[in-house]
GROMACS .gro file of C-alpha atoms in nm:
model
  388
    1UNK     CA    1   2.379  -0.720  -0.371
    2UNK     CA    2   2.489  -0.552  -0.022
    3UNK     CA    3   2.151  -0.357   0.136
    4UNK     CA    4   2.371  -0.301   0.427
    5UNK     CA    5   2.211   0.082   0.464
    6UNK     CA    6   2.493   0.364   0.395
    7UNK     CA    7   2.560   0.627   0.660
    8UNK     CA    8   2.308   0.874   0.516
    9UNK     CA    9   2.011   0.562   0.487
   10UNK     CA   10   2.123   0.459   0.876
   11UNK     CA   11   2.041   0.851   0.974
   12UNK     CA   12   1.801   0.852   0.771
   13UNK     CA   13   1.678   0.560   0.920
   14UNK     CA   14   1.730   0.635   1.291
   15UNK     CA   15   1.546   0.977   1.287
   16UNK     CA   16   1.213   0.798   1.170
   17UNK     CA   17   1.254   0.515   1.400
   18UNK     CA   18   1.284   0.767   1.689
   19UNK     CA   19   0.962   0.942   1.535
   20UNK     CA   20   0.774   0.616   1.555
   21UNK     CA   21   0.855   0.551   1.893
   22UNK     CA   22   0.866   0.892   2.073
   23UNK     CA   23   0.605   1.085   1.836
   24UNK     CA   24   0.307   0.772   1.721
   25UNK     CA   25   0.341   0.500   1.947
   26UNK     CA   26   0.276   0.733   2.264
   27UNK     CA   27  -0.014   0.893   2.080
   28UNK     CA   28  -0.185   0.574   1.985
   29UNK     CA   29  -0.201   0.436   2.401
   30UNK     CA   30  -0.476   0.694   2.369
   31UNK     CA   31  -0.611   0.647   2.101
   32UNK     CA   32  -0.924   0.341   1.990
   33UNK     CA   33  -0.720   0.007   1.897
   34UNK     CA   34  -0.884   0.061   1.540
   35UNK     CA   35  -0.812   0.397   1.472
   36UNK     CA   36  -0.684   0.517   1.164
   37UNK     CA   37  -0.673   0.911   1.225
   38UNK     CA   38  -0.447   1.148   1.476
   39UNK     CA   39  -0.670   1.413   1.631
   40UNK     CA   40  -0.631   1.715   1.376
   41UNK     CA   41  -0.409   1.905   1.620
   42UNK     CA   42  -0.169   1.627   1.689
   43UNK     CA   43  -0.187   1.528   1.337
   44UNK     CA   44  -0.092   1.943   1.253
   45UNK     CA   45   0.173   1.926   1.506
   46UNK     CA   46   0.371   1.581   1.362
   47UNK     CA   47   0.306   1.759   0.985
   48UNK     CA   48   0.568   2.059   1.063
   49UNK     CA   49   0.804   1.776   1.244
   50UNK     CA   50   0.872   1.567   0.947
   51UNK     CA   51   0.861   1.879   0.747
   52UNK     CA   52   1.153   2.017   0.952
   53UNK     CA   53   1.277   1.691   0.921
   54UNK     CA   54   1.330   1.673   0.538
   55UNK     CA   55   1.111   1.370   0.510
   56UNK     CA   56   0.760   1.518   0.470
   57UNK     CA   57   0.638   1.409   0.073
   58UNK     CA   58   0.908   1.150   0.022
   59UNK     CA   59   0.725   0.974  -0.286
   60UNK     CA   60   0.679   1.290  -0.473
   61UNK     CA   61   0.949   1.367  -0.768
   62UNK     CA   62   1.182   1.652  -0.684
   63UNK     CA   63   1.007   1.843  -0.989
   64UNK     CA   64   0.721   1.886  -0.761
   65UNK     CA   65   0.881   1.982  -0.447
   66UNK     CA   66   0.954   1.638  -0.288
   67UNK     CA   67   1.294   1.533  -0.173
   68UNK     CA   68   1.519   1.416  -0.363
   69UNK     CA   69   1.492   1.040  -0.172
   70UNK     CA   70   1.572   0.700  -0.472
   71UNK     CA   71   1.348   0.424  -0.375
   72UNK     CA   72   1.555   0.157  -0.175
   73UNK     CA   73   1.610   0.437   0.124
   74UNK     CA   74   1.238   0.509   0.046
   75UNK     CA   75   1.199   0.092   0.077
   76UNK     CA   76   1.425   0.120   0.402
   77UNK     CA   77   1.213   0.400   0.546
   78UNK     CA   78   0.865   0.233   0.484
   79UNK     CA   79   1.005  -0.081   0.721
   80UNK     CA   80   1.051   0.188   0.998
   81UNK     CA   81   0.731   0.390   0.932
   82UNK     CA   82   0.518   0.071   1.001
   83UNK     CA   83   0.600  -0.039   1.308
   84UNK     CA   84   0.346   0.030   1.585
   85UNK     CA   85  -0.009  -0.044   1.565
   86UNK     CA   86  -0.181   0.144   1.228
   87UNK     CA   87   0.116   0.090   1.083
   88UNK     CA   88   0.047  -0.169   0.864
   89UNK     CA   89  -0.220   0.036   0.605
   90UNK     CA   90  -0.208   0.429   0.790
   91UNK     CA   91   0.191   0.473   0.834
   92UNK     CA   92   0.250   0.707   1.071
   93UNK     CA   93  -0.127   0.810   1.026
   94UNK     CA   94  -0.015   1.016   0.670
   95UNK     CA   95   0.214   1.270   0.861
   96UNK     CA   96   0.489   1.196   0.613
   97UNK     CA   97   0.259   1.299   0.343
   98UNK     CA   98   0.262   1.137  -0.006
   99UNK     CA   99   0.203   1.187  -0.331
  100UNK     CA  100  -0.139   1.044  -0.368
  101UNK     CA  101  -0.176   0.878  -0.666
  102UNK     CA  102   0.170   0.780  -0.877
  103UNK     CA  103  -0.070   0.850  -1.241
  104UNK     CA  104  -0.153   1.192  -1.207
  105UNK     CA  105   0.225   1.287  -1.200
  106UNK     CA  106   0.116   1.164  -1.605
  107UNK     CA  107  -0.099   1.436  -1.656
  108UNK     CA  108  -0.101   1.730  -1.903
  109UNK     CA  109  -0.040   2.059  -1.796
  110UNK     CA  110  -0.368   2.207  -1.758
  111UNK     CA  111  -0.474   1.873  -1.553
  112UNK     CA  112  -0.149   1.950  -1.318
  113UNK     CA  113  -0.290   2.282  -1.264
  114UNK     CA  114  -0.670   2.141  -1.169
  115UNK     CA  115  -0.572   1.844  -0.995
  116UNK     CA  116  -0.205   1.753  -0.940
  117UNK     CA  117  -0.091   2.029  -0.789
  118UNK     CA  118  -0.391   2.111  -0.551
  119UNK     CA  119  -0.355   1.720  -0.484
  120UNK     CA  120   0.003   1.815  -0.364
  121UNK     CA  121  -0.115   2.094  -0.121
  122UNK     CA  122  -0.374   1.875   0.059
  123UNK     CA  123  -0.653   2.059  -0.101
  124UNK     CA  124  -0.800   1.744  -0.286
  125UNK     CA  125  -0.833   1.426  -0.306
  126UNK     CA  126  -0.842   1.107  -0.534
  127UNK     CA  127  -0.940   0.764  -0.531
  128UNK     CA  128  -0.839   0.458  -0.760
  129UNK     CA  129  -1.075   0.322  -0.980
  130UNK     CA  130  -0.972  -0.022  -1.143
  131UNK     CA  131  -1.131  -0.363  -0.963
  132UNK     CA  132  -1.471  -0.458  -1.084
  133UNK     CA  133  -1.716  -0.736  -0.965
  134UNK     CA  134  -1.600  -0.893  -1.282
  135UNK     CA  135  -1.219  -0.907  -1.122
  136UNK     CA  136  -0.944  -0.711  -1.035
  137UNK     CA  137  -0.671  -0.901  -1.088
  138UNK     CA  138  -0.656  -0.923  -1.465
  139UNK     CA  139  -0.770  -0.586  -1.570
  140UNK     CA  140  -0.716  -0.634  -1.929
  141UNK     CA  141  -1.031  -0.869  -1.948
  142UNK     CA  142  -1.180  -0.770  -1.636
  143UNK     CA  143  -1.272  -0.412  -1.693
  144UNK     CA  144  -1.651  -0.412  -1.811
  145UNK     CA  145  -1.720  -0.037  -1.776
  146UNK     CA  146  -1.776   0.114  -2.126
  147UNK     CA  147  -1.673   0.486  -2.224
  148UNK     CA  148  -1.865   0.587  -2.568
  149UNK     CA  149  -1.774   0.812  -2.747
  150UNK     CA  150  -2.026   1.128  -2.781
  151UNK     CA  151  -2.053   1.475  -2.792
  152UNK     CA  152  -1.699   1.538  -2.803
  153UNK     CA  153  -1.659   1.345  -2.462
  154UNK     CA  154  -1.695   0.997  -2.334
  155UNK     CA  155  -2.009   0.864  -2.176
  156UNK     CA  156  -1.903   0.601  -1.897
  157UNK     CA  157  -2.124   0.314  -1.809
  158UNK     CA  158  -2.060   0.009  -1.539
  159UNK     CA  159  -1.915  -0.003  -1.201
  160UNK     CA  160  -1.646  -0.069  -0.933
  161UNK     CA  161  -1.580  -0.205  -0.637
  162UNK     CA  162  -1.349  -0.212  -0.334
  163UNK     CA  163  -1.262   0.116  -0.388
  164UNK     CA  164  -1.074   0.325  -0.113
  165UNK     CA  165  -1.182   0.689   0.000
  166UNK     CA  166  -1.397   0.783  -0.306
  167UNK     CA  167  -1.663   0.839  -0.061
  168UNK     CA  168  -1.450   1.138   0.053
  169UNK     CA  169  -1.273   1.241  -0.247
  170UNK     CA  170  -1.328   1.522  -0.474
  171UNK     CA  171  -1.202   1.316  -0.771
  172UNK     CA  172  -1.114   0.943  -0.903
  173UNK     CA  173  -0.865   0.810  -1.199
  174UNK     CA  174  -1.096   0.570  -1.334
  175UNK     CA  175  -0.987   0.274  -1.591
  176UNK     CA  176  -1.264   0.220  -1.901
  177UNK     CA  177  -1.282   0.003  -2.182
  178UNK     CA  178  -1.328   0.234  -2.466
  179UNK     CA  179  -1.211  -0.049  -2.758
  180UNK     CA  180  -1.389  -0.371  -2.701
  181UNK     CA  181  -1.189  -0.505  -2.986
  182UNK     CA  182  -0.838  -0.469  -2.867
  183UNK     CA  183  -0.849  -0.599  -2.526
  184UNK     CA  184  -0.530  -0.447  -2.293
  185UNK     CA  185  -0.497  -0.212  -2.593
  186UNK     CA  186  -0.814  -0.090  -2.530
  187UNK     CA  187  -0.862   0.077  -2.211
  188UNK     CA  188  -0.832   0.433  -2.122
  189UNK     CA  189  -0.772   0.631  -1.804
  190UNK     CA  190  -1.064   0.879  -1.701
  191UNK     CA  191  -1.014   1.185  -1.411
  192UNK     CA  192  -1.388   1.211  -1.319
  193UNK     CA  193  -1.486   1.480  -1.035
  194UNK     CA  194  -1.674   1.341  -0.762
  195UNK     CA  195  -2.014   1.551  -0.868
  196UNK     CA  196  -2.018   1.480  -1.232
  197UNK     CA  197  -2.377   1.379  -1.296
  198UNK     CA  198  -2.424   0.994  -1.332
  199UNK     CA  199  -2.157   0.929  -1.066
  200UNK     CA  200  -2.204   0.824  -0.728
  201UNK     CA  201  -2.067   0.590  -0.384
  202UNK     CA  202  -2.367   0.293  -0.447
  203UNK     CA  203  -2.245   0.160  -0.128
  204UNK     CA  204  -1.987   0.068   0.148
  205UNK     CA  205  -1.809  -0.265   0.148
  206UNK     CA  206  -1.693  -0.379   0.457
  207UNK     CA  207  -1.405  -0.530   0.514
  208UNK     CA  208  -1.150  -0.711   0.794
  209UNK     CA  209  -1.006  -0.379   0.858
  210UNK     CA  210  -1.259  -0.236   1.152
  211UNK     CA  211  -1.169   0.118   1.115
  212UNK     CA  212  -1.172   0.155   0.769
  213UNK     CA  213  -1.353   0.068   0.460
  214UNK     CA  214  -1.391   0.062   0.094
  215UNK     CA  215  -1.657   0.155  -0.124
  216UNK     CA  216  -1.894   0.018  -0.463
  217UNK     CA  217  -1.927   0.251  -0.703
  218UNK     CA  218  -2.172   0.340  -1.025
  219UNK     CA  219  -2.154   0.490  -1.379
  220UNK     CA  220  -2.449   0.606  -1.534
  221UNK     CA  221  -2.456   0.798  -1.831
  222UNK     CA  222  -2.156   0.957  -1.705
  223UNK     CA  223  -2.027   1.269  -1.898
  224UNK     CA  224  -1.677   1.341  -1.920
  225UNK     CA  225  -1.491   1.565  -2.155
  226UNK     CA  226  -1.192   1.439  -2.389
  227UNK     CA  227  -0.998   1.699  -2.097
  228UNK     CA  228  -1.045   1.444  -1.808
  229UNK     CA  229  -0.843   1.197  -2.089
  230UNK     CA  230  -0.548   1.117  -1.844
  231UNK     CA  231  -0.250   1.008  -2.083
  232UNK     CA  232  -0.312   0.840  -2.449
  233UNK     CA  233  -0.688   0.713  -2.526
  234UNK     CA  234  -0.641   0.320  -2.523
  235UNK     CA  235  -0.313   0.371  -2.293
  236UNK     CA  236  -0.441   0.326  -1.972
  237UNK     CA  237  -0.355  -0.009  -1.918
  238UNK     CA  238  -0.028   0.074  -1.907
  239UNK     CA  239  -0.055   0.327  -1.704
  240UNK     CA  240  -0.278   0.080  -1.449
  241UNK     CA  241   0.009  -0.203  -1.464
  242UNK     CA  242   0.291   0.057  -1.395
  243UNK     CA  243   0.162   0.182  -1.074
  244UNK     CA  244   0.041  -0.167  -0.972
  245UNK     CA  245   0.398  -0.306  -1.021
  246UNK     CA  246   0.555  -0.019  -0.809
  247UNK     CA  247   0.344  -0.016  -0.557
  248UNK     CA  248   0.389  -0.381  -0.453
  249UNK     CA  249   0.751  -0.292  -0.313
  250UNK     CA  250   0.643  -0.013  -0.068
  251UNK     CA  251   0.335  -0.275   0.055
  252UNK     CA  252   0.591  -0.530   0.093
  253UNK     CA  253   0.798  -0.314   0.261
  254UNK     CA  254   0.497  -0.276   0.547
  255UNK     CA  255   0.442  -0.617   0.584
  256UNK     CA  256   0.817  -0.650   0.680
  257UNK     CA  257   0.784  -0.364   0.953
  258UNK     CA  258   0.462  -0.506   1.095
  259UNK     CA  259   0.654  -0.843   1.098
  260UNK     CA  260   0.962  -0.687   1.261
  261UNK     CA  261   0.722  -0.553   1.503
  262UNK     CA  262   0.523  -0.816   1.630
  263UNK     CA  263   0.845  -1.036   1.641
  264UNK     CA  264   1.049  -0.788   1.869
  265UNK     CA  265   0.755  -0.840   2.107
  266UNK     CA  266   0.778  -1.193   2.042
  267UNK     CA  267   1.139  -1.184   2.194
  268UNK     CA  268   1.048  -0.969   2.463
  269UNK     CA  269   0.749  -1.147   2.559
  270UNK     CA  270   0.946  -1.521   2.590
  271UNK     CA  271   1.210  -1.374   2.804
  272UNK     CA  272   0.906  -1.250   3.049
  273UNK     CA  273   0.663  -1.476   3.049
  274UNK     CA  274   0.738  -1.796   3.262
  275UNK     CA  275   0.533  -2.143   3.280
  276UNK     CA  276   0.584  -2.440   3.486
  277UNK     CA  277   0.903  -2.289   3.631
  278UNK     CA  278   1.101  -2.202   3.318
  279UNK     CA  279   1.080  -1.894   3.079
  280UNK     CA  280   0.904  -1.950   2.736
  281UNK     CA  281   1.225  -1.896   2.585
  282UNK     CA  282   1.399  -2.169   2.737
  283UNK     CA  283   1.153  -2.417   2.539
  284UNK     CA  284   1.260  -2.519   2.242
  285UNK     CA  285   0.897  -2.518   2.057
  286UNK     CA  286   0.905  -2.138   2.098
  287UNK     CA  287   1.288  -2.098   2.035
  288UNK     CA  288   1.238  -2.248   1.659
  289UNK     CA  289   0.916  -2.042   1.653
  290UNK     CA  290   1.171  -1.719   1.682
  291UNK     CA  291   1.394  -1.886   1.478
  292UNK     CA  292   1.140  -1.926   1.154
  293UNK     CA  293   1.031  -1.573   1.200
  294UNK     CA  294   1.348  -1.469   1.173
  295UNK     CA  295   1.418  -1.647   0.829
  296UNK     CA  296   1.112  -1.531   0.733
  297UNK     CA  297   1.182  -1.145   0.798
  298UNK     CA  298   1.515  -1.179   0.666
  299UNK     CA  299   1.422  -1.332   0.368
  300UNK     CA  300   1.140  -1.130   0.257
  301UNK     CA  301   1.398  -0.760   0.348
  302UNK     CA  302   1.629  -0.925   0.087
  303UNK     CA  303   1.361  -0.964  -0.154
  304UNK     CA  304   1.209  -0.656  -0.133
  305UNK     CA  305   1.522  -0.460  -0.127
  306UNK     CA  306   1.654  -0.664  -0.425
  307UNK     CA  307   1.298  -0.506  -0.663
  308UNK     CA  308   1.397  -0.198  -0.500
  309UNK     CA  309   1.727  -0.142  -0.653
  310UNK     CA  310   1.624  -0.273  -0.967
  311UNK     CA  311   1.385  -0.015  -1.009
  312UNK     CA  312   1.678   0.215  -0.872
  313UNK     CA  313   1.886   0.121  -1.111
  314UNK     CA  314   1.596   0.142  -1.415
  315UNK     CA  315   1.641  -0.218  -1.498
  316UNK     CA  316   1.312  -0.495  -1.551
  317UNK     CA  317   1.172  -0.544  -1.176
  318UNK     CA  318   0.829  -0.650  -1.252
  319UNK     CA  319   0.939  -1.074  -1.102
  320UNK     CA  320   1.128  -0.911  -0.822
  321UNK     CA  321   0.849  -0.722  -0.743
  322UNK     CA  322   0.577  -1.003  -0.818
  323UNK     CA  323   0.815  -1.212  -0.553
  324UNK     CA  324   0.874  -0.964  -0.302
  325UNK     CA  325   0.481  -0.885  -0.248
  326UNK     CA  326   0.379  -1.263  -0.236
  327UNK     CA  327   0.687  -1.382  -0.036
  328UNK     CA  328   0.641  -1.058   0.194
  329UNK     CA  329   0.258  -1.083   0.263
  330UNK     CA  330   0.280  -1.426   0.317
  331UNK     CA  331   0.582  -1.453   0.574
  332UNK     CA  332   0.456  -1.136   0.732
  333UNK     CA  333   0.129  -1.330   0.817
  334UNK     CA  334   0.325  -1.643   0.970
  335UNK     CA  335   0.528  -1.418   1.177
  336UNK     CA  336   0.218  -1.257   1.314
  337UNK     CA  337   0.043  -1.553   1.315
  338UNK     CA  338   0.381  -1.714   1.554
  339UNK     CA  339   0.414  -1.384   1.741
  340UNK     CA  340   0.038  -1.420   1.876
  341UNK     CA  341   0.070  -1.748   1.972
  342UNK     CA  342   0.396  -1.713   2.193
  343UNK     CA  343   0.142  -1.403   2.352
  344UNK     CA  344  -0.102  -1.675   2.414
  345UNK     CA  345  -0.412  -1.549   2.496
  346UNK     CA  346  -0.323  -1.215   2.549
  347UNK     CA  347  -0.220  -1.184   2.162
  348UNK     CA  348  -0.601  -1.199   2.073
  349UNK     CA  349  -0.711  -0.887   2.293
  350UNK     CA  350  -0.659  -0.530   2.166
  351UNK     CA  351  -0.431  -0.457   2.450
  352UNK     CA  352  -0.158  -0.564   2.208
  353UNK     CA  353  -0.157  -0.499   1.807
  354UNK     CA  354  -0.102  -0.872   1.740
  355UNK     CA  355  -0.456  -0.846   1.695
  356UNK     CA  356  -0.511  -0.607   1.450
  357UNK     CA  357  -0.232  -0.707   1.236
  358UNK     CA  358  -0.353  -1.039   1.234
  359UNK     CA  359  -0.697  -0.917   1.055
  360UNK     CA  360  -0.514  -0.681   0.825
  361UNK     CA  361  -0.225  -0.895   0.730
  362UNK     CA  362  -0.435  -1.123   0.596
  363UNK     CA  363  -0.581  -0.841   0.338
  364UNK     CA  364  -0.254  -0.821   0.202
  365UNK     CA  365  -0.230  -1.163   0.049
  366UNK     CA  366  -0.506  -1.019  -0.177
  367UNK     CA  367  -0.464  -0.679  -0.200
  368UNK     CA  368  -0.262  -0.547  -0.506
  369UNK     CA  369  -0.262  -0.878  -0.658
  370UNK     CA  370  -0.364  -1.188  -0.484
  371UNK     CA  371  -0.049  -1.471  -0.401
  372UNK     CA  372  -0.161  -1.666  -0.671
  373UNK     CA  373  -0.121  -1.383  -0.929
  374UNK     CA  374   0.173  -1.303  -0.841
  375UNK     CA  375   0.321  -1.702  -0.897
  376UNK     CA  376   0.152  -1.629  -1.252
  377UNK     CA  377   0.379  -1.413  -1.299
  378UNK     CA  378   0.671  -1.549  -1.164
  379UNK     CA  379   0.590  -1.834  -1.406
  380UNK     CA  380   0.540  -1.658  -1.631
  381UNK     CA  381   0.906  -1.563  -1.625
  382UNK     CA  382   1.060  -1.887  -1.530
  383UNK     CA  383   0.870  -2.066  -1.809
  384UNK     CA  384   0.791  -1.804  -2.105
  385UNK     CA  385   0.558  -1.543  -2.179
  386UNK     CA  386   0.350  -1.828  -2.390
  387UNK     CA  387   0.173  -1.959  -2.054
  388UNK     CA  388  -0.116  -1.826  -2.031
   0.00000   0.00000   0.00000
């Protein structure tokens, strides 16, 4: 496959790499090394820029107002949107807006109208409710939370944890086991509000990333209608597996910006820095330490681009995109990991990002699927759907 980008991805390309360096990276010398939010104004100002750029909403379908952008330029983009220091998990700090959550494009039409759509203007939003204490990466058994039916609704019972933003969300998409007996086959996907009675945030989960965290949650006696039913009652792990599967090319795609990133300083950096009369780059040890994070970089934008036109081209990409996550988060974290050790000790302060992507790279070889789930499923594929 060539991923050389066409004219249209290189503009395409060029105008948000110019945004990253002239628009966020000048912003965030001001800004706490942690931070994860623009001051409102700035964040205002940098809306109506990629708005008049064409680029504001570029996951949302075209049916819903986004632009009409196929995933591999939206793969090529995501590299450029990630490089500088929040980059990693808060691309460009949300100023290319998004469409929230991929399953509520799913939902009937008087759901669009209550949540999709005000989703879409800003007005609300959602949080995804799937990992348990129980597990997260095999949802099919792992989902203990119970929805009963009763009173011509569901009564949800159980809990969640590492949850993102429900603390400041008006409503979640939350994953129940309503059919003990059927196991994958029976879970369904719930839209709860954020003040239905018997919901509630029991606490906040800290985590490696300083600036942000995630949430445990609790269901008790929790009320819904059969109206909050998002898609097919037992059909929500399909609906879980679908957005887990395309998500892991966009997060892959981050890891290779942060990587491209922290390498470019690398370069920089041993051309600089001199000790006991030569340059670092002159040594070899740190010339095959640029070397390897090149391989690694180039290797993981081929694999990632490679699940990206598959699902371009509306052909199986569940392996690709299995491999491009693991091999992604994993050589993202060596190239860091290099990158902060050419920096010596300056690579540990928060005068640099090294820092900070070293703590949040390391999420990522658990987050959306842990690297040993995703070799299960690689496996999987190389040896039959019969392993287990």
């Amino acid at each position: 496959m060539d991923f050389e980008p066409s004219s249209e991805q290189q503009m395409l390309i060029d105008m948000v790499r110019r945004f990253v360096r002239t628009e966020i990276i000048p912003l965030e010398a001001k800004l706490d090394p942690d931070a994860s939010e623009l001051a409102p104004e700035d964040h205002a100002r940098l809306v109506q820029k990629t708005k008049a750029m064409g680029l504001y909403g570029i996951d949302i379908p075209v049916e819903f107002g986004g632009p009409d952008i196929d995933i591999v330029t939206r793969t090529l983009l995501a590299i450029e949107m990630s490089q500088h220091r929040a980059g990693l998990y808060v691309p460009c700090y949300g100023t290319f807006g998004g469409a929230g959550l991929a399953q509520i494009f799913e939902a009937n039409d008087d759901q669009k109208e209550r949540y999709l759509y005000p989703t879409l203007r800003g007005e609300k939003k959602p949080f995804f409710g799937l990992t348990e204490p129980s597990g997260g990466s095999d949802p099919a058994r792992a989902i203990k939370t119970r929805a009963e039916r009763r009173d011509q609704g569901w009564v949800i019972n159980g809990s969640k944890i590492f949850i993102s933003g429900a603390d400041r969300a008006q409503y979640g998409i939350v994953f129940a086991r309503t059919d003990a007996s059927k196991g994958r086959g029976g879970i369904t996907c719930f839209i709860v509000d954020a003040d239905t009675p018997g919901f509630h945030v029991r606490r906040v989960v800290h985590t490696l990333r300083s600036s942000s965290y995630a949430t445990e949650l609790e269901f008790k006696d929790c009320w819904v209608s059969d109206a909050q039913v998002l898609g097919q009652v037992n059909g929500g792990f399909a609906v879980a597996n679908d957005r887990l599967t395309r998500q892991r090319i966009p997060y892959a795609a981050a890891c290779i910006g942060v990587a491209i990133a922290a390498h470019e300083m690398a370069v920089e950096w041993s051309k600089m820095r001199e000790t006991f009369g030569s340059r670092l780059s002159d040594r070899q040890a740190i010339q095959w330490m640029l070397v390897d994070n090149e391989i690694d970089i180039r290797t993981a934008r081929y694999f990632t681009l490679e699940a990206a036109e598959r699902a371009r081209r509306g052909i199986p990409f569940r392996t690709e995109a299995a491999l491009c996550k693991l091999i992604a988060s994993e050589s993202g974290g060596r190239v860091v990991d290099r990158s902060m050790q050419i920096h010596g000790g300056m690579g540990m302060t928060k005068d640099l990002p090294l820092e900070r992507w070293y703590r949040e790279m390391r999420i990522r070889r658990i987050g959306e699927g842990p690297s040993e789930v995703q070799r299960m499923l690689v496996a999987r594929e190389i040896l039959g759907a019969s392993v287990r």
